[in-house]
Amino acid sequence: PVALPYRKTTTVAVTAEGVDVTQWNTAAVTGNSVGQEVWDHTSATVEGSIGDRISTLFSHNLLRDSEEITAAATGWAATRSNSTSNAATAPDGTVTADKLYDDSTTGATHTLSNTATLATTAALTYTYSIYLKAAEYTTVRLRISDGVTGVISADFDLVNGTATAIAASGTWTGSTQGITYVGNGWYRAHLTGNKINDAARPIADIHLTNTIGNASYNGDGASGIYAWGAQLEVGAFPTSYIRTTTATVA
């Protein structure tokens, strides 16, 4: 298989009929730019004939603390916002989703940001995805920036399941976005764009938006949304979620 930047590939030899390949799952994700199947990073049985080789590809997560979206975590920085850890049941059934809410600053943005940990700041295509659920607010804005001049962003409606693009600027081009319902009020939202220079590492942002969808507003110190499972990866679409703590999975 052809390796993509910051992705890992491997092949698994099938030595017996119905061999159990515990590293990989048979749930394929389509849309890979090199035409390969992308397999979920969990255990399952892969059927094969003796001597077959099964090509597999799994992704990575360049954000730290993917399930601890709070200012107390290593990976996240809060600006005029607050978080409560383990405030709700996450999409995987564990009580690990966080409540993100604004402070009482008026006429300002209320954000949390996570800077990617990369060995290089290369110009590549990045996809940012995160699981989100409405609380007092029903919309949210996601952004990827370089922290200097460029940004892509989109607004997501967590009731109607819609995504609205905002024009890319500076060192980012080709923004696309999408949202998928995953059950129990949760959506997985994603944002993709092309970073056209290597001036700085990408930063994944969550911008709270108020009841009328404004990203700059008067906070009340209590209203917000639920979030879980943040991921940033190199590639043109979101792949299976990979949990991180104080270190990334690259």
mmCIF file of C-alpha atoms in Angstrom:
data_model
loop_
_atom_site.group_PDB
_atom_site.id
_atom_site.type_symbol
_atom_site.label_atom_id
_atom_site.label_comp_id
_atom_site.label_asym_id
_atom_site.label_seq_id
_atom_site.Cartn_x
_atom_site.Cartn_y
_atom_site.Cartn_z
ATOM 1 C CA PRO A 1 0.000 0.000 0.000
ATOM 2 C CA VAL A 2 0.971 3.626 -0.521
ATOM 3 C CA ALA A 3 1.726 5.429 2.739
ATOM 4 C CA LEU A 4 0.194 8.850 3.326
ATOM 5 C CA PRO A 5 1.979 11.494 5.442
ATOM 6 C CA TYR A 6 1.546 10.856 9.177
ATOM 7 C CA ARG A 7 -0.350 7.635 8.531
ATOM 8 C CA LYS A 8 0.908 4.134 9.153
ATOM 9 C CA THR A 9 0.396 1.089 6.974
ATOM 10 C CA THR A 10 0.945 -2.589 7.533
ATOM 11 C CA THR A 11 0.068 -5.941 5.985
ATOM 12 C CA VAL A 12 -1.191 -8.943 7.957
ATOM 13 C CA ALA A 13 -0.437 -12.445 6.714
ATOM 14 C CA VAL A 14 -3.401 -14.850 6.819
ATOM 15 C CA THR A 15 -2.121 -18.212 8.057
ATOM 16 C CA ALA A 16 -5.424 -20.054 8.541
ATOM 17 C CA GLU A 17 -9.023 -19.832 7.406
ATOM 18 C CA GLY A 18 -10.983 -17.311 9.499
ATOM 19 C CA VAL A 19 -7.852 -16.057 11.243
ATOM 20 C CA ASP A 20 -8.469 -13.566 14.071
ATOM 21 C CA VAL A 21 -6.497 -10.401 13.356
ATOM 22 C CA THR A 22 -6.942 -8.579 16.644
ATOM 23 C CA GLN A 23 -5.435 -5.247 15.548
ATOM 24 C CA TRP A 24 -7.992 -4.492 12.862
ATOM 25 C CA ASN A 25 -11.700 -4.211 12.272
ATOM 26 C CA THR A 26 -13.654 -5.156 9.167
ATOM 27 C CA ALA A 27 -15.581 -1.860 9.109
ATOM 28 C CA ALA A 28 -14.053 -0.164 6.073
ATOM 29 C CA VAL A 29 -14.128 3.600 5.606
ATOM 30 C CA THR A 30 -14.213 4.560 1.935
ATOM 31 C CA GLY A 31 -12.890 7.650 0.207
ATOM 32 C CA ASN A 32 -9.160 7.132 0.635
ATOM 33 C CA SER A 33 -7.253 9.201 -1.903
ATOM 34 C CA VAL A 34 -5.129 6.211 -2.970
ATOM 35 C CA GLY A 35 -8.110 3.876 -3.266
ATOM 36 C CA GLN A 36 -7.318 1.671 -0.295
ATOM 37 C CA GLU A 37 -9.702 0.466 2.360
ATOM 38 C CA VAL A 38 -9.278 2.080 5.761
ATOM 39 C CA TRP A 39 -9.945 -0.224 8.684
ATOM 40 C CA ASP A 40 -11.171 0.778 12.119
ATOM 41 C CA HIS A 41 -8.551 0.528 14.865
ATOM 42 C CA THR A 42 -10.335 -2.085 17.008
ATOM 43 C CA SER A 43 -10.385 -5.852 17.187
ATOM 44 C CA ALA A 44 -12.414 -8.103 14.921
ATOM 45 C CA THR A 45 -12.108 -11.250 12.839
ATOM 46 C CA VAL A 46 -10.857 -10.840 9.271
ATOM 47 C CA GLU A 47 -11.790 -13.680 6.940
ATOM 48 C CA GLY A 48 -9.137 -14.768 4.502
ATOM 49 C CA SER A 49 -7.651 -17.684 2.634
ATOM 50 C CA ILE A 50 -4.303 -19.218 3.539
ATOM 51 C CA GLY A 51 -1.521 -17.162 1.986
ATOM 52 C CA ASP A 52 -3.644 -14.039 1.449
ATOM 53 C CA ARG A 53 -2.351 -10.718 2.639
ATOM 54 C CA ILE A 54 -4.707 -8.081 3.965
ATOM 55 C CA SER A 55 -3.539 -4.478 3.489
ATOM 56 C CA THR A 56 -4.568 -2.167 6.297
ATOM 57 C CA LEU A 57 -4.254 1.521 7.039
ATOM 58 C CA PHE A 58 -4.950 3.395 10.245
ATOM 59 C CA SER A 59 -4.809 7.046 11.070
ATOM 60 C CA HIS A 60 -3.584 9.131 13.977
ATOM 61 C CA ASN A 61 -4.559 11.970 16.285
ATOM 62 C CA LEU A 62 -2.321 15.033 16.476
ATOM 63 C CA LEU A 63 -4.234 16.580 19.408
ATOM 64 C CA ARG A 64 -3.472 15.827 23.049
ATOM 65 C CA ASP A 65 -6.178 15.167 25.644
ATOM 66 C CA SER A 66 -8.882 14.270 23.146
ATOM 67 C CA GLU A 67 -11.401 13.442 25.901
ATOM 68 C CA GLU A 68 -10.296 16.019 28.476
ATOM 69 C CA ILE A 69 -11.386 19.233 26.788
ATOM 70 C CA THR A 70 -10.616 21.539 29.703
ATOM 71 C CA ALA A 71 -8.094 24.258 30.490
ATOM 72 C CA ALA A 72 -6.669 21.972 33.186
ATOM 73 C CA ALA A 73 -5.539 19.496 30.527
ATOM 74 C CA THR A 74 -2.116 19.704 28.892
ATOM 75 C CA GLY A 75 -3.445 20.047 25.371
ATOM 76 C CA TRP A 76 -6.127 22.716 25.726
ATOM 77 C CA ALA A 77 -6.090 26.467 26.338
ATOM 78 C CA ALA A 78 -9.281 28.308 27.320
ATOM 79 C CA THR A 79 -10.051 31.916 26.434
ATOM 80 C CA ARG A 80 -13.058 33.403 28.217
ATOM 81 C CA SER A 81 -14.526 29.911 28.613
ATOM 82 C CA ASN A 82 -14.785 27.150 31.197
ATOM 83 C CA SER A 83 -15.270 23.375 31.243
ATOM 84 C CA THR A 84 -16.660 20.724 33.543
ATOM 85 C CA SER A 85 -15.032 17.312 33.125
ATOM 86 C CA ASN A 86 -17.068 14.113 32.839
ATOM 87 C CA ALA A 87 -20.370 15.975 32.793
ATOM 88 C CA ALA A 88 -22.314 13.732 30.415
ATOM 89 C CA THR A 89 -22.403 10.317 28.775
ATOM 90 C CA ALA A 90 -20.170 10.227 25.691
ATOM 91 C CA PRO A 91 -20.953 8.479 22.390
ATOM 92 C CA ASP A 92 -19.054 5.381 23.581
ATOM 93 C CA GLY A 93 -21.297 5.042 26.652
ATOM 94 C CA THR A 94 -18.762 6.249 29.229
ATOM 95 C CA VAL A 95 -19.308 9.321 31.401
ATOM 96 C CA THR A 96 -16.356 11.169 29.884
ATOM 97 C CA ALA A 97 -17.949 13.977 27.850
ATOM 98 C CA ASP A 98 -17.174 17.514 29.007
ATOM 99 C CA LYS A 99 -19.462 20.531 29.343
ATOM 100 C CA LEU A 100 -17.969 23.604 27.659
ATOM 101 C CA TYR A 101 -19.472 26.939 28.686
ATOM 102 C CA ASP A 102 -18.718 30.639 28.414
ATOM 103 C CA ASP A 103 -17.586 33.037 31.112
ATOM 104 C CA SER A 104 -19.385 36.316 31.741
ATOM 105 C CA THR A 105 -17.215 38.494 29.466
ATOM 106 C CA THR A 106 -19.314 40.738 27.237
ATOM 107 C CA GLY A 107 -18.840 41.422 23.532
ATOM 108 C CA ALA A 108 -16.151 38.766 23.062
ATOM 109 C CA THR A 109 -15.410 35.275 21.769
ATOM 110 C CA HIS A 110 -15.375 32.258 24.092
ATOM 111 C CA THR A 111 -13.021 29.515 22.900
ATOM 112 C CA LEU A 112 -10.912 26.441 23.611
ATOM 113 C CA SER A 113 -7.856 25.684 21.465
ATOM 114 C CA ASN A 114 -5.493 22.757 20.974
ATOM 115 C CA THR A 115 -2.217 23.116 19.022
ATOM 116 C CA ALA A 116 -1.120 20.082 17.027
ATOM 117 C CA THR A 117 2.093 18.352 18.018
ATOM 118 C CA LEU A 118 4.022 17.752 14.803
ATOM 119 C CA ALA A 119 7.604 16.993 13.927
ATOM 120 C CA THR A 120 7.141 19.396 11.026
ATOM 121 C CA THR A 121 4.828 22.283 10.202
ATOM 122 C CA ALA A 122 4.457 21.047 6.645
ATOM 123 C CA ALA A 123 1.872 22.379 4.212
ATOM 124 C CA LEU A 124 -0.655 19.529 4.041
ATOM 125 C CA THR A 125 -4.384 18.803 4.060
ATOM 126 C CA TYR A 126 -5.766 18.519 7.598
ATOM 127 C CA THR A 127 -9.093 17.267 8.958
ATOM 128 C CA TYR A 128 -10.409 18.264 12.371
ATOM 129 C CA SER A 129 -13.285 16.268 13.863
ATOM 130 C CA ILE A 130 -15.064 16.260 17.215
ATOM 131 C CA TYR A 131 -18.211 14.839 18.796
ATOM 132 C CA LEU A 132 -20.652 17.557 19.915
ATOM 133 C CA LYS A 133 -24.046 17.725 21.623
ATOM 134 C CA ALA A 134 -26.352 20.665 22.233
ATOM 135 C CA ALA A 135 -26.965 21.997 25.735
ATOM 136 C CA GLU A 136 -28.117 25.592 26.330
ATOM 137 C CA TYR A 137 -26.527 26.483 22.983
ATOM 138 C CA THR A 138 -27.445 24.554 19.852
ATOM 139 C CA THR A 139 -24.748 25.787 17.455
ATOM 140 C CA VAL A 140 -20.951 25.933 17.530
ATOM 141 C CA ARG A 141 -18.096 27.115 15.297
ATOM 142 C CA LEU A 142 -15.030 24.982 14.551
ATOM 143 C CA ARG A 143 -11.810 26.466 13.191
ATOM 144 C CA ILE A 144 -8.356 25.360 12.096
ATOM 145 C CA SER A 145 -5.808 28.153 12.006
ATOM 146 C CA ASP A 146 -2.057 28.666 11.861
ATOM 147 C CA GLY A 147 -2.150 31.153 14.710
ATOM 148 C CA VAL A 148 -0.792 33.911 12.475
ATOM 149 C CA THR A 149 -2.688 34.835 9.308
ATOM 150 C CA GLY A 150 -4.746 31.898 8.065
ATOM 151 C CA VAL A 151 -7.947 30.173 9.141
ATOM 152 C CA ILE A 152 -10.742 27.901 7.932
ATOM 153 C CA SER A 153 -13.988 27.625 9.857
ATOM 154 C CA ALA A 154 -17.564 26.399 9.722
ATOM 155 C CA ASP A 155 -20.714 26.681 11.822
ATOM 156 C CA PHE A 156 -22.543 23.536 12.945
ATOM 157 C CA ASP A 157 -26.182 23.194 13.997
ATOM 158 C CA LEU A 158 -26.445 20.502 16.699
ATOM 159 C CA VAL A 159 -30.225 20.173 16.433
ATOM 160 C CA ASN A 160 -30.820 20.117 12.682
ATOM 161 C CA GLY A 161 -27.502 18.467 11.815
ATOM 162 C CA THR A 162 -26.297 21.040 9.279
ATOM 163 C CA ALA A 163 -22.901 22.561 8.523
ATOM 164 C CA THR A 164 -22.320 25.997 7.003
ATOM 165 C CA ALA A 165 -19.005 27.047 5.487
ATOM 166 C CA ILE A 166 -17.195 30.275 6.264
ATOM 167 C CA ALA A 167 -14.681 31.503 3.677
ATOM 168 C CA ALA A 168 -11.081 30.376 4.202
ATOM 169 C CA SER A 169 -8.427 33.047 4.541
ATOM 170 C CA GLY A 170 -4.689 33.570 4.562
ATOM 171 C CA THR A 171 -2.609 30.395 4.498
ATOM 172 C CA TRP A 172 -5.618 28.040 4.228
ATOM 173 C CA THR A 173 -7.687 27.082 1.181
ATOM 174 C CA GLY A 174 -10.287 24.566 0.036
ATOM 175 C CA SER A 175 -12.447 24.346 3.138
ATOM 176 C CA THR A 176 -15.045 21.552 3.336
ATOM 177 C CA GLN A 177 -17.193 20.472 6.264
ATOM 178 C CA GLY A 178 -19.747 17.886 7.321
ATOM 179 C CA ILE A 179 -21.745 16.550 10.249
ATOM 180 C CA THR A 180 -23.029 13.050 11.057
ATOM 181 C CA TYR A 181 -25.565 12.019 13.682
ATOM 182 C CA VAL A 182 -24.278 9.186 15.912
ATOM 183 C CA GLY A 183 -27.170 8.815 18.359
ATOM 184 C CA ASN A 184 -28.378 10.129 21.743
ATOM 185 C CA GLY A 185 -28.173 13.739 20.592
ATOM 186 C CA TRP A 186 -24.511 13.462 19.554
ATOM 187 C CA TYR A 187 -23.047 14.542 16.213
ATOM 188 C CA ARG A 188 -19.575 14.101 14.794
ATOM 189 C CA ALA A 189 -18.639 17.368 13.069
ATOM 190 C CA HIS A 190 -15.622 17.695 10.812
ATOM 191 C CA LEU A 191 -13.719 20.431 8.988
ATOM 192 C CA THR A 192 -11.064 19.953 6.282
ATOM 193 C CA GLY A 193 -8.698 22.425 4.612
ATOM 194 C CA ASN A 194 -5.379 22.820 2.846
ATOM 195 C CA LYS A 195 -2.531 24.551 4.648
ATOM 196 C CA ILE A 196 -0.530 26.190 1.872
ATOM 197 C CA ASN A 197 2.643 27.008 3.765
ATOM 198 C CA ASP A 198 4.583 25.687 6.727
ATOM 199 C CA ALA A 199 4.743 28.861 8.806
ATOM 200 C CA ALA A 200 3.241 27.385 11.970
ATOM 201 C CA ARG A 201 1.592 24.311 13.428
ATOM 202 C CA PRO A 202 -2.174 23.976 12.946
ATOM 203 C CA ILE A 203 -4.444 24.901 15.854
ATOM 204 C CA ALA A 204 -7.874 23.318 16.335
ATOM 205 C CA ASP A 205 -10.401 25.688 17.929
ATOM 206 C CA ILE A 206 -13.880 25.374 19.416
ATOM 207 C CA HIS A 207 -15.774 28.683 19.352
ATOM 208 C CA LEU A 208 -18.954 28.745 21.403
ATOM 209 C CA THR A 209 -21.839 30.515 19.681
ATOM 210 C CA ASN A 210 -24.866 31.914 21.502
ATOM 211 C CA THR A 211 -28.565 31.260 21.026
ATOM 212 C CA ILE A 212 -28.665 33.282 17.811
ATOM 213 C CA GLY A 213 -25.428 31.803 16.434
ATOM 214 C CA ASN A 214 -23.038 34.688 17.107
ATOM 215 C CA ALA A 215 -19.411 33.825 17.929
ATOM 216 C CA SER A 216 -18.825 37.172 19.663
ATOM 217 C CA TYR A 217 -21.435 37.822 22.339
ATOM 218 C CA ASN A 218 -22.158 38.510 26.008
ATOM 219 C CA GLY A 219 -21.435 35.373 28.006
ATOM 220 C CA ASP A 220 -23.625 34.400 30.963
ATOM 221 C CA GLY A 221 -21.077 32.194 32.741
ATOM 222 C CA ALA A 222 -23.148 29.028 32.440
ATOM 223 C CA SER A 223 -24.387 28.291 28.904
ATOM 224 C CA GLY A 224 -22.640 26.006 26.453
ATOM 225 C CA ILE A 225 -22.466 22.598 24.764
ATOM 226 C CA TYR A 226 -21.060 19.105 25.367
ATOM 227 C CA ALA A 227 -17.902 17.876 23.609
ATOM 228 C CA TRP A 228 -15.847 14.676 23.393
ATOM 229 C CA GLY A 229 -13.340 12.958 21.122
ATOM 230 C CA ALA A 230 -11.397 15.750 19.401
ATOM 231 C CA GLN A 231 -9.109 14.657 16.561
ATOM 232 C CA LEU A 232 -6.809 16.358 14.052
ATOM 233 C CA GLU A 233 -5.223 14.303 11.291
ATOM 234 C CA VAL A 234 -3.519 14.658 7.954
ATOM 235 C CA GLY A 235 -5.955 13.733 5.197
ATOM 236 C CA ALA A 236 -9.040 14.868 3.338
ATOM 237 C CA PHE A 237 -11.693 13.132 5.489
ATOM 238 C CA PRO A 238 -12.189 12.025 9.104
ATOM 239 C CA THR A 239 -11.181 8.471 9.996
ATOM 240 C CA SER A 240 -11.928 6.360 13.048
ATOM 241 C CA TYR A 241 -11.538 8.203 16.316
ATOM 242 C CA ILE A 242 -8.316 7.561 18.269
ATOM 243 C CA ARG A 243 -8.188 8.511 21.947
ATOM 244 C CA THR A 244 -5.209 10.473 23.277
ATOM 245 C CA THR A 245 -4.106 11.644 26.708
ATOM 246 C CA THR A 246 -0.959 13.735 27.311
ATOM 247 C CA ALA A 247 0.664 12.342 24.156
ATOM 248 C CA THR A 248 -0.574 12.174 20.585
ATOM 249 C CA VAL A 249 -0.889 9.105 18.358
ATOM 250 C CA ALA A 250 1.139 9.774 15.215
#
